[in-house]
CSV table of C-alpha atoms in Angstrom, one decimal:
chain,number,residue,atom,x,y,z
U,1,MET,CA,-53.1,-124.5,-66.6
U,2,ARG,CA,-56.6,-123.3,-67.4
U,3,LEU,CA,-59.7,-124.7,-65.7
U,4,GLY,CA,-63.1,-125.1,-67.1
U,5,ILE,CA,-66.4,-126.5,-65.8
U,6,VAL,CA,-68.7,-128.9,-67.6
U,7,CYS,CA,-72.4,-128.2,-66.9
U,8,GLY,CA,-75.0,-130.8,-67.8
U,9,LEU,CA,-78.0,-128.5,-67.4
U,10,THR,CA,-81.7,-129.3,-67.5
U,11,THR,CA,-84.9,-127.4,-66.8
U,12,TYR,CA,-84.7,-128.4,-63.1
U,13,LEU,CA,-81.0,-127.7,-62.5
U,14,ALA,CA,-79.1,-124.4,-62.4
U,15,SER,CA,-80.1,-121.6,-64.8
U,16,VAL,CA,-77.7,-121.6,-67.8
U,17,LYS,CA,-77.3,-117.8,-67.6
U,18,VAL,CA,-76.9,-117.6,-63.9
U,19,ILE,CA,-74.3,-120.4,-63.7
U,20,ALA,CA,-72.4,-119.0,-66.7
U,21,ARG,CA,-72.1,-115.6,-65.0
U,22,HIS,CA,-71.0,-117.2,-61.8
U,23,ILE,CA,-68.4,-119.4,-63.4
U,24,GLU,CA,-66.9,-116.3,-65.1
U,25,ALA,CA,-67.0,-114.2,-61.9
U,26,ALA,CA,-65.4,-117.1,-60.0
U,27,GLY,CA,-62.3,-116.9,-62.3
U,28,PHE,CA,-62.8,-120.1,-64.4
U,29,GLU,CA,-61.6,-119.9,-68.0
U,30,SER,CA,-64.4,-121.8,-69.7
U,31,MET,CA,-67.8,-123.4,-69.5
U,32,TRP,CA,-68.7,-126.6,-71.4
U,33,MET,CA,-72.0,-128.5,-72.1
U,34,PRO,CA,-72.5,-132.1,-73.2
U,35,ASP,CA,-74.7,-133.4,-76.0
U,36,HIS,CA,-77.5,-136.0,-76.1
U,37,PRO,CA,-80.2,-135.0,-78.6
U,38,VAL,CA,-82.5,-137.9,-77.6
U,39,MET,CA,-82.5,-140.7,-75.1
U,40,PRO,CA,-83.9,-144.1,-76.1
U,41,VAL,CA,-86.0,-145.7,-73.5
U,42,ARG,CA,-84.8,-149.2,-74.4
U,43,ARG,CA,-81.0,-149.4,-74.6
U,44,ALA,CA,-78.4,-152.1,-74.0
U,45,SER,CA,-75.4,-149.7,-74.3
U,46,SER,CA,-73.7,-148.8,-71.0
U,47,ASP,CA,-72.2,-145.5,-70.0
U,48,THR,CA,-68.5,-145.5,-70.9
U,49,GLY,CA,-67.8,-143.7,-67.6
U,50,GLY,CA,-68.9,-146.9,-65.8
U,51,GLY,CA,-71.9,-147.6,-63.6
U,52,THR,CA,-75.5,-146.6,-64.2
U,53,MET,CA,-76.2,-143.8,-66.6
U,54,PRO,CA,-77.4,-140.7,-64.8
U,55,THR,CA,-81.1,-139.9,-65.1
U,56,TYR,CA,-80.5,-136.3,-66.0
U,57,TYR,CA,-78.8,-137.3,-69.3
U,58,ALA,CA,-82.3,-137.7,-70.8
U,59,HIS,CA,-83.2,-134.1,-70.0
U,60,LEU,CA,-80.1,-132.2,-71.1
U,61,LEU,CA,-80.4,-128.8,-72.8
U,62,ASP,CA,-79.2,-128.5,-76.3
U,63,PRO,CA,-75.5,-127.5,-76.0
U,64,PHE,CA,-75.5,-125.0,-78.9
U,65,VAL,CA,-78.6,-123.1,-77.7
U,66,GLY,CA,-77.5,-123.3,-74.0
U,67,LEU,CA,-74.0,-122.0,-74.8
U,68,ALA,CA,-75.5,-119.2,-77.0
U,69,ALA,CA,-77.4,-118.1,-73.9
U,70,ALA,CA,-74.2,-118.3,-71.8
U,71,ALA,CA,-72.4,-116.2,-74.4
U,72,GLY,CA,-75.0,-113.4,-74.1
U,73,ALA,CA,-74.7,-113.5,-70.3
U,74,THR,CA,-70.8,-113.3,-70.1
U,75,ALA,CA,-68.0,-111.2,-71.5
U,76,SER,CA,-64.8,-113.3,-71.6
U,77,LEU,CA,-65.8,-116.9,-70.7
U,78,ARG,CA,-64.8,-119.4,-73.3
U,79,LEU,CA,-67.6,-121.8,-74.3
U,80,GLY,CA,-67.4,-125.3,-75.6
U,81,THR,CA,-69.0,-128.6,-76.2
U,82,SER,CA,-67.8,-131.7,-74.3
U,83,VAL,CA,-68.6,-133.3,-76.5
U,84,ALA,CA,-70.9,-132.7,-79.5
U,85,LEU,CA,-72.0,-135.8,-81.3
U,86,ILE,CA,-71.8,-134.3,-84.8
U,87,ALA,CA,-72.4,-137.6,-86.6
U,88,GLU,CA,-75.9,-137.4,-85.1
U,89,ARG,CA,-76.4,-133.8,-86.4
U,90,ASP,CA,-76.9,-132.5,-90.0
U,91,PRO,CA,-73.6,-131.0,-90.9
U,92,LEU,CA,-75.0,-128.1,-92.9
U,93,VAL,CA,-77.2,-127.0,-89.9
U,94,THR,CA,-74.5,-127.6,-87.4
U,95,ALA,CA,-72.0,-125.6,-89.4
U,96,LYS,CA,-74.3,-122.6,-89.3
U,97,GLU,CA,-74.9,-123.1,-85.5
U,98,VAL,CA,-71.2,-123.2,-84.8
U,99,SER,CA,-70.5,-120.1,-86.9
U,100,THR,CA,-73.4,-118.2,-85.3
U,101,ILE,CA,-72.4,-118.9,-81.8
U,102,ASP,CA,-68.8,-118.0,-82.6
U,103,LEU,CA,-70.0,-114.8,-84.1
U,104,THR,CA,-72.3,-113.8,-81.3
U,105,SER,CA,-69.7,-114.7,-78.6
U,106,ASN,CA,-67.1,-112.7,-80.5
U,107,GLY,CA,-64.9,-115.7,-81.1
U,108,ARG,CA,-65.2,-117.5,-77.7
U,109,PHE,CA,-66.4,-120.9,-78.9
U,110,GLU,CA,-64.6,-124.3,-79.1
U,111,LEU,CA,-66.0,-127.4,-80.6
U,112,GLY,CA,-65.2,-130.6,-78.7
U,113,ILE,CA,-66.4,-133.6,-80.8
U,114,GLY,CA,-66.8,-137.4,-80.3
U,115,ALA,CA,-68.5,-140.3,-81.9
U,116,GLY,CA,-70.6,-141.3,-78.9
U,117,TRP,CA,-71.1,-144.5,-76.9
U,118,LEU,CA,-74.9,-144.9,-77.0
U,119,ARG,CA,-75.5,-147.0,-80.0
U,120,GLU,CA,-79.3,-146.8,-79.8
U,121,GLU,CA,-79.2,-143.0,-79.8
U,122,GLY,CA,-76.8,-142.8,-82.7
U,123,GLU,CA,-78.8,-145.2,-84.9
U,124,LEU,CA,-82.0,-143.3,-84.2
U,125,LEU,CA,-80.3,-140.2,-85.6
U,126,GLY,CA,-78.9,-141.8,-88.7
U,127,VAL,CA,-75.4,-142.9,-87.5
U,128,ASN,CA,-73.8,-145.9,-89.2
U,129,TRP,CA,-72.6,-147.2,-85.9
U,130,PRO,CA,-69.7,-149.5,-86.9
U,131,ARG,CA,-68.3,-146.6,-88.9
U,132,ARG,CA,-69.3,-143.7,-86.6
U,133,TRP,CA,-65.8,-142.2,-86.6
U,134,ALA,CA,-65.7,-142.2,-90.4
U,135,GLN,CA,-69.1,-140.5,-90.4
U,136,THR,CA,-67.9,-138.0,-87.7
U,137,ARG,CA,-64.8,-137.2,-89.8
U,138,GLU,CA,-66.9,-136.5,-92.9
U,139,HIS,CA,-69.4,-134.4,-91.1
U,140,LEU,CA,-66.6,-132.3,-89.7
U,141,LEU,CA,-64.8,-131.9,-93.1
U,142,ALA,CA,-68.1,-130.9,-94.6
U,143,MET,CA,-68.6,-128.3,-91.9
U,144,ARG,CA,-65.0,-127.0,-92.5
U,145,ALA,CA,-65.9,-126.6,-96.2
U,146,CYS,CA,-68.8,-124.4,-95.2
U,147,TRP,CA,-66.6,-122.3,-92.8
U,148,SER,CA,-63.8,-121.9,-95.3
U,149,HIS,CA,-65.4,-120.9,-98.7
U,150,GLU,CA,-67.9,-118.3,-99.9
U,151,VAL,CA,-69.4,-121.0,-102.1
U,152,SER,CA,-69.0,-124.5,-100.6
U,153,GLU,CA,-69.6,-128.0,-101.9
U,154,PHE,CA,-68.8,-131.5,-100.6
U,155,HIS,CA,-69.0,-135.0,-102.0
U,156,GLY,CA,-68.4,-137.9,-99.8
U,157,GLU,CA,-69.8,-141.2,-98.6
U,158,PHE,CA,-72.0,-139.8,-95.8
U,159,VAL,CA,-72.4,-136.2,-96.9
U,160,ASP,CA,-73.0,-134.9,-100.4
U,161,PHE,CA,-74.1,-131.4,-101.4
U,162,PRO,CA,-73.8,-129.2,-104.5
U,163,PRO,CA,-72.3,-125.6,-104.5
U,164,LEU,CA,-74.1,-123.6,-101.8
U,165,VAL,CA,-73.7,-120.5,-99.6
U,166,SER,CA,-73.3,-121.1,-95.9
U,167,ASP,CA,-73.1,-117.9,-93.8
U,168,PRO,CA,-72.2,-116.4,-91.4
U,169,LYS,CA,-68.6,-117.4,-91.2
U,170,PRO,CA,-66.8,-118.0,-87.8
U,171,VAL,CA,-65.0,-115.1,-86.2
U,172,GLN,CA,-62.0,-117.3,-85.3
U,173,ASN,CA,-59.6,-118.0,-88.1
U,174,PRO,CA,-59.8,-120.4,-89.8
U,175,HIS,CA,-62.6,-121.6,-87.5
U,176,PRO,CA,-63.2,-122.4,-83.8
U,177,PRO,CA,-60.8,-124.9,-82.4
U,178,VAL,CA,-61.9,-128.5,-82.9
U,179,LEU,CA,-61.0,-130.8,-80.0
U,180,ILE,CA,-61.0,-134.6,-80.6
U,181,ALA,CA,-62.1,-136.9,-77.8
U,182,GLY,CA,-60.6,-140.3,-77.2
U,183,GLU,CA,-57.5,-142.0,-75.7
U,184,LEU,CA,-56.6,-144.7,-78.3
U,185,GLN,CA,-54.2,-144.4,-81.2
U,186,GLY,CA,-57.1,-143.3,-83.5
U,187,ALA,CA,-57.3,-140.0,-81.6
U,188,ALA,CA,-53.8,-139.0,-82.6
U,189,THR,CA,-54.5,-139.7,-86.2
U,190,ARG,CA,-57.8,-137.7,-86.1
U,191,VAL,CA,-56.2,-134.7,-84.4
U,192,THR,CA,-53.4,-134.7,-87.0
U,193,GLU,CA,-55.8,-134.8,-89.9
U,194,TYR,CA,-58.7,-132.5,-88.8
U,195,GLY,CA,-58.4,-131.5,-85.2
U,196,ASP,CA,-56.8,-128.6,-83.3
U,197,GLY,CA,-56.7,-130.2,-79.8
U,198,TRP,CA,-57.0,-133.5,-77.9
U,199,MET,CA,-59.6,-134.2,-75.3
U,200,PRO,CA,-58.8,-137.4,-73.4
U,201,ARG,CA,-60.7,-138.5,-70.3
U,202,TYR,CA,-58.8,-138.3,-67.0
U,203,ASP,CA,-60.1,-141.7,-65.8
U,204,ARG,CA,-59.1,-143.5,-69.0
U,205,ILE,CA,-55.4,-142.4,-69.3
U,206,SER,CA,-52.3,-142.2,-67.1
U,207,LEU,CA,-50.2,-139.1,-66.6
U,208,ALA,CA,-47.4,-140.8,-68.6
U,209,GLY,CA,-49.9,-141.5,-71.4
U,210,LEU,CA,-50.9,-137.8,-71.4
U,211,ARG,CA,-47.4,-136.7,-71.8
U,212,SER,CA,-46.4,-139.2,-74.5
U,213,GLY,CA,-49.7,-138.7,-76.3
U,214,SER,CA,-49.4,-135.0,-76.4
U,215,ASP,CA,-45.8,-135.2,-77.6
U,216,ALA,CA,-46.7,-137.7,-80.3
U,217,ILE,CA,-49.5,-135.6,-81.6
U,218,ARG,CA,-47.2,-132.5,-81.8
U,219,GLN,CA,-44.6,-134.5,-83.7
U,220,ARG,CA,-47.3,-135.8,-86.1
U,221,LEU,CA,-48.6,-132.2,-86.7
U,222,ALA,CA,-45.1,-131.0,-87.5
U,223,GLY,CA,-44.6,-133.9,-89.8
U,224,ALA,CA,-47.8,-133.0,-91.6
U,225,GLY,CA,-46.8,-129.4,-92.1
U,226,ARG,CA,-49.2,-128.1,-89.4
U,227,ASP,CA,-48.2,-125.7,-86.6
U,228,PRO,CA,-47.9,-127.8,-83.3
U,229,GLY,CA,-47.9,-124.5,-81.4
U,230,ARG,CA,-51.7,-124.3,-82.1
U,231,PHE,CA,-52.3,-127.7,-80.5
U,232,ALA,CA,-53.5,-128.0,-76.9
U,233,THR,CA,-54.6,-130.9,-74.6
U,234,THR,CA,-57.8,-130.5,-72.7
U,235,VAL,CA,-58.4,-133.3,-70.1
U,236,PHE,CA,-62.0,-134.1,-69.5
U,237,ARG,CA,-63.5,-135.4,-66.3
U,238,CYS,CA,-60.7,-134.3,-64.0
U,239,PRO,CA,-61.8,-134.9,-60.4
U,240,PRO,CA,-62.5,-131.8,-58.3
U,241,GLU,CA,-59.4,-132.5,-56.1
U,242,THR,CA,-56.4,-130.3,-55.6
U,243,GLY,CA,-54.0,-133.2,-56.0
U,244,ALA,CA,-55.4,-134.2,-59.4
U,245,VAL,CA,-55.5,-130.6,-60.7
U,246,ALA,CA,-51.9,-130.0,-59.5
U,247,GLU,CA,-50.7,-133.2,-61.1
U,248,LEU,CA,-52.2,-132.3,-64.5
U,249,ALA,CA,-50.7,-128.8,-64.3
U,250,ALA,CA,-47.3,-130.3,-63.6
U,251,THR,CA,-47.6,-132.5,-66.8
U,252,GLY,CA,-47.9,-129.4,-69.0
U,253,VAL,CA,-51.6,-130.0,-69.9
U,254,GLU,CA,-53.1,-126.7,-71.1
U,255,ARG,CA,-56.6,-127.2,-69.7
U,256,ALA,CA,-58.6,-129.5,-67.4
U,257,LEU,CA,-62.4,-129.8,-67.2
U,258,ILE,CA,-64.3,-130.4,-64.0
U,259,VAL,CA,-67.8,-131.8,-64.2
U,260,LEU,CA,-70.4,-130.0,-62.1
U,261,PRO,CA,-72.7,-132.4,-60.2
U,262,PRO,CA,-76.4,-132.3,-61.2
U,263,VAL,CA,-77.4,-130.0,-58.4
U,264,ALA,CA,-79.9,-127.1,-58.5
U,265,GLY,CA,-79.7,-123.4,-57.8
U,266,GLN,CA,-77.7,-122.2,-54.9
U,267,GLU,CA,-75.9,-125.5,-54.4
U,268,ALA,CA,-74.5,-125.3,-57.9
U,269,LEU,CA,-73.3,-121.8,-57.3
U,270,ASP,CA,-71.8,-122.7,-53.9
U,271,THR,CA,-69.9,-125.6,-55.5
U,272,VAL,CA,-68.4,-123.4,-58.1
U,273,SER,CA,-67.3,-120.9,-55.4
U,274,GLN,CA,-65.7,-123.6,-53.3
U,275,TRP,CA,-63.8,-124.9,-56.4
U,276,SER,CA,-62.6,-121.4,-57.1
U,277,GLU,CA,-61.0,-121.2,-53.7
U,278,THR,CA,-59.4,-124.6,-53.8
U,279,LEU,CA,-58.8,-125.7,-57.4
U,280,LEU,CA,-57.7,-122.5,-59.2
U,281,PRO,CA,-54.6,-122.1,-56.9
U,282,ALA,CA,-53.8,-125.8,-57.6
U,283,ALA,CA,-53.9,-125.1,-61.3
U,284,GLY,CA,-51.6,-122.1,-60.9
U,285,GLN,CA,-54.3,-119.5,-61.1
U,286,GLY,CA,-55.5,-117.0,-58.5
U,287,GLY,CA,-58.5,-118.2,-56.6
């Protein structure tokens, strides 16, 4: 099983280039960044992870810019969003951002997407909140049109544009893997239609649910005429514990993501080094 690290970086936490180089040198497969374009001061929504929302969420770097910097600082580290809130982003601009980072990283980018939990943020950025997954779907399909055709056009409920040119194209064929967040039945339907992987949260699903969910998605993909061999499950928010990592590896999960605490400088580097010694062997990799 591959292991990646999620880094919610700010101006006062670890440097994106320094931490990316260290994650790669420590032997981890990938680095991921979360997405909150803005943070409303007045909000009633609660963090779906439970408890009080961390203060640093309001200060996060933009994931596409941050991961582009990480790409320039590394050679083989895979880079991804966990997760990008694409309904909050203009699909034409985002399509170019994704293509550009895939190009400049030589095909190392993966696009994890979700519909978000913070209603006040979404509505500030033009999300039809009750229909946020429908809007997310349409933004993604419009982006795929940009990646797939020399001249692209799209006509939908939330996105509508005439024939246009969107370049560059992604390096990966047909485009970077799209990972769909969520644990409920809708996630399987979404992956089958427009995703390449599934990104459930460790604390929201059982090991049995992971097995049955992954098997069900593969069956759906085969039934839809898609290659289930291209599908992979990435478990988000895996605890940094050898037992949890080993259990996930035993289920056949392809990748687990550990969230780096919001610590600065040397403490962040030391944490990654410690995880390399303890967690990589538990995942079946050399530490």
